[in-house]
Amino acid sequence: MVLNGLQYRMVIIIVNVIIPTYKARETLPKALDSLVAQTKDMFLVTIVQDGDGEDYSDIIAEYKRRGLKIFLLKKENGGPGTARQYGMDCTKMCDYVMFLDSDDMLTPRAVEILYREAKRNNADVISSTFIAEEKNNPGIQLNVFKTPVTWCHGKIYRLEYLRENNIRFPNELRLNEDSYFNLVAVNCAKRPGKIDECTYI
């Protein structure tokens, strides 16, 4: 698009990558590095600060400078499930949501691949293979077709589907809250999908 002789690149924002954050100043930059490296930029980043009292302003300013579209939300401490839910409740202009923990990373084509498959198949949820690292052990690849994983890792969700069916993270759970959410989200979906490609570490 050209306005007054200047060329502008129009970017359509479709996916909201929600990062629940608690005491994460050391790990958050690596998570954001993985978003800078994405092959498609049709996403925004919502950091939900879960009542930790930290100052992330310098980190956010740095990654805005590097091209990320970042919003910061703050809430009282309630655990990662409530932080993810708050991020979804505040999402206004995206059709899909993904979750990234503040000490994890997306592979470079994660947003592109998951969105493409969700759109191509008109899917409510797409799940992918991901790599889980363990202390003192090499990472293990959890194949989505062989392992019944219920974590939020490596998934994309159609936001309208979640809202229409009132699928939410429960306020009461601080552990395994993602297992509950995904058991409901995946098993209630009329159009779930799986791809055997690693999108999350």
C-alpha positions as semicolon CSV with decimal commas, in nm:
position;residue;x (nm);y (nm);z (nm)
1;M;0,000;0,000;0,000
2;V;0,133;0,347;-0,089
3;L;0,026;0,663;0,098
4;N;0,171;1,004;0,002
5;G;0,458;0,837;-0,179
6;L;0,549;0,614;0,116
7;Q;0,508;0,239;0,101
8;Y;0,346;0,056;0,391
9;R;0,317;-0,318;0,440
10;M;-0,028;-0,425;0,553
11;V;-0,020;-0,701;0,814
12;I;-0,336;-0,886;0,904
13;I;-0,338;-1,006;1,264
14;I;-0,511;-1,343;1,302
15;V;-0,345;-1,525;1,594
16;N;-0,294;-1,415;1,955
17;V;0,001;-1,588;2,123
18;I;-0,072;-1,568;2,497
19;I;0,218;-1,597;2,743
20;P;0,127;-1,643;3,112
21;T;0,414;-1,489;3,308
22;Y;0,529;-1,524;3,668
23;K;0,882;-1,433;3,785
24;A;1,005;-1,483;3,429
25;R;1,261;-1,211;3,361
26;E;1,535;-1,469;3,297
27;T;1,338;-1,697;3,066
28;L;1,097;-1,464;2,885
29;P;1,356;-1,328;2,636
30;K;1,418;-1,675;2,491
31;A;1,045;-1,728;2,446
32;L;1,021;-1,393;2,269
33;D;1,328;-1,473;2,058
34;S;1,136;-1,771;1,920
35;L;0,852;-1,538;1,822
36;V;1,087;-1,293;1,649
37;A;1,207;-1,593;1,444
38;Q;0,860;-1,687;1,315
39;T;0,825;-1,716;0,939
40;K;0,487;-1,540;0,940
41;D;0,402;-1,227;1,134
42;M;0,022;-1,240;1,138
43;F;0,018;-1,265;1,518
44;L;0,034;-1,048;1,822
45;V;0,178;-1,135;2,162
46;T;-0,015;-1,094;2,486
47;I;0,195;-1,122;2,801
48;V;-0,027;-1,179;3,103
49;Q;0,158;-1,086;3,420
50;D;0,018;-1,305;3,696
51;G;0,066;-1,080;3,998
52;D;0,441;-1,127;4,035
53;G;0,539;-0,763;4,094
54;E;0,818;-0,777;3,833
55;D;0,903;-0,498;3,588
56;Y;0,906;-0,626;3,228
57;S;0,904;-0,285;3,062
58;D;1,264;-0,302;2,937
59;I;1,213;-0,650;2,789
60;I;0,889;-0,547;2,620
61;A;1,049;-0,231;2,478
62;E;1,339;-0,434;2,335
63;Y;1,114;-0,683;2,160
64;K;0,882;-0,416;2,029
65;R;1,195;-0,261;1,878
66;R;1,267;-0,600;1,720
67;G;0,925;-0,602;1,556
68;L;0,689;-0,790;1,787
69;K;0,342;-0,654;1,849
70;I;0,322;-0,695;2,227
71;F;0,050;-0,615;2,476
72;L;0,097;-0,643;2,852
73;L;-0,193;-0,735;3,079
74;K;-0,171;-0,744;3,457
75;K;-0,386;-0,940;3,700
76;E;-0,383;-1,068;4,056
77;N;-0,201;-1,395;4,106
78;G;-0,418;-1,695;4,026
79;G;-0,198;-1,941;3,842
80;P;-0,121;-2,002;3,474
81;G;-0,472;-2,118;3,384
82;T;-0,634;-1,796;3,500
83;A;-0,363;-1,597;3,322
84;R;-0,431;-1,778;2,994
85;Q;-0,804;-1,729;3,041
86;Y;-0,764;-1,358;3,111
87;G;-0,561;-1,326;2,793
88;M;-0,837;-1,497;2,596
89;D;-1,111;-1,290;2,756
90;C;-0,926;-0,973;2,652
91;T;-0,868;-1,089;2,294
92;K;-1,070;-0,869;2,058
93;M;-0,927;-0,884;1,707
94;C;-0,790;-1,235;1,656
95;D;-0,964;-1,546;1,532
96;Y;-0,722;-1,796;1,689
97;V;-0,522;-1,829;2,010
98;M;-0,205;-2,016;2,095
99;F;-0,028;-2,051;2,428
100;L;0,343;-2,025;2,496
101;D;0,485;-2,072;2,845
102;S;0,743;-1,811;2,941
103;D;1,020;-2,074;2,972
104;D;0,941;-2,250;2,641
105;M;0,991;-2,180;2,271
106;L;0,805;-2,216;1,944
107;T;0,981;-2,361;1,643
108;P;1,025;-2,104;1,363
109;R;0,729;-2,221;1,150
110;A;0,490;-2,289;1,440
111;V;0,244;-2,006;1,382
112;E;0,249;-2,056;1,006
113;I;0,195;-2,433;1,021
114;L;-0,072;-2,442;1,292
115;Y;-0,273;-2,158;1,141
116;R;-0,249;-2,305;0,791
117;E;-0,380;-2,642;0,907
118;A;-0,657;-2,488;1,118
119;K;-0,774;-2,273;0,827
120;R;-0,738;-2,544;0,563
121;N;-0,948;-2,790;0,766
122;N;-1,181;-2,537;0,928
123;A;-1,068;-2,698;1,254
124;D;-1,168;-2,603;1,607
125;V;-0,838;-2,729;1,750
126;I;-0,514;-2,841;1,585
127;S;-0,259;-3,039;1,790
128;S;0,101;-3,103;1,691
129;T;0,405;-3,298;1,799
130;F;0,637;-3,123;2,045
131;I;0,966;-3,174;2,226
132;A;0,980;-3,202;2,605
133;E;1,314;-3,138;2,772
134;E;1,401;-3,297;3,104
135;K;1,669;-3,215;3,360
136;N;1,992;-3,409;3,295
137;N;1,829;-3,590;3,000
138;P;1,799;-3,515;2,630
139;G;1,467;-3,387;2,503
140;I;1,208;-3,641;2,399
141;Q;0,971;-3,594;2,109
142;L;0,607;-3,657;2,196
143;N;0,437;-3,765;1,875
144;V;0,082;-3,637;1,860
145;F;-0,042;-3,961;1,698
146;K;0,124;-4,190;1,953
147;T;0,103;-4,003;2,283
148;P;-0,228;-3,873;2,423
149;V;-0,084;-3,540;2,536
150;T;-0,322;-3,297;2,702
151;W;-0,094;-2,997;2,755
152;C;-0,144;-2,667;2,577
153;H;0,190;-2,708;2,400
154;G;0,184;-2,713;2,022
155;K;-0,184;-2,632;1,972
156;I;-0,397;-2,366;1,811
157;Y;-0,760;-2,301;1,903
158;R;-1,040;-2,127;1,717
159;L;-1,150;-1,863;1,964
160;E;-1,514;-1,854;1,855
161;Y;-1,541;-2,231;1,918
162;L;-1,410;-2,191;2,274
163;R;-1,644;-1,902;2,347
164;E;-1,955;-2,058;2,196
165;N;-1,905;-2,371;2,407
166;N;-1,792;-2,187;2,723
167;I;-1,466;-2,383;2,733
168;R;-1,254;-2,212;2,996
169;F;-0,966;-2,272;3,234
170;P;-1,112;-2,335;3,581
171;N;-1,022;-2,079;3,846
172;E;-0,979;-2,350;4,110
173;L;-0,694;-2,541;3,945
174;R;-0,329;-2,436;3,963
175;L;-0,191;-2,778;3,863
176;N;-0,297;-2,978;3,556
177;E;-0,529;-2,693;3,460
178;D;-0,421;-2,738;3,098
179;S;-0,509;-3,108;3,105
180;Y;-0,867;-3,028;3,209
181;F;-0,895;-2,754;2,947
182;N;-0,765;-2,970;2,664
183;L;-0,968;-3,277;2,752
184;V;-1,278;-3,063;2,711
185;A;-1,157;-2,860;2,413
186;V;-1,032;-3,155;2,205
187;N;-1,307;-3,404;2,290
188;C;-1,591;-3,157;2,233
189;A;-1,453;-3,037;1,900
190;K;-1,652;-3,134;1,592
191;R;-1,344;-3,064;1,382
192;P;-1,024;-3,146;1,571
193;G;-0,703;-3,208;1,381
194;K;-0,349;-3,337;1,430
195;I;-0,023;-3,278;1,247
196;D;0,296;-3,476;1,293
197;E;0,529;-3,180;1,283
198;C;0,712;-3,036;1,582
199;T;0,603;-2,681;1,664
200;Y;0,695;-2,642;2,033
201;I;0,990;-2,700;2,264
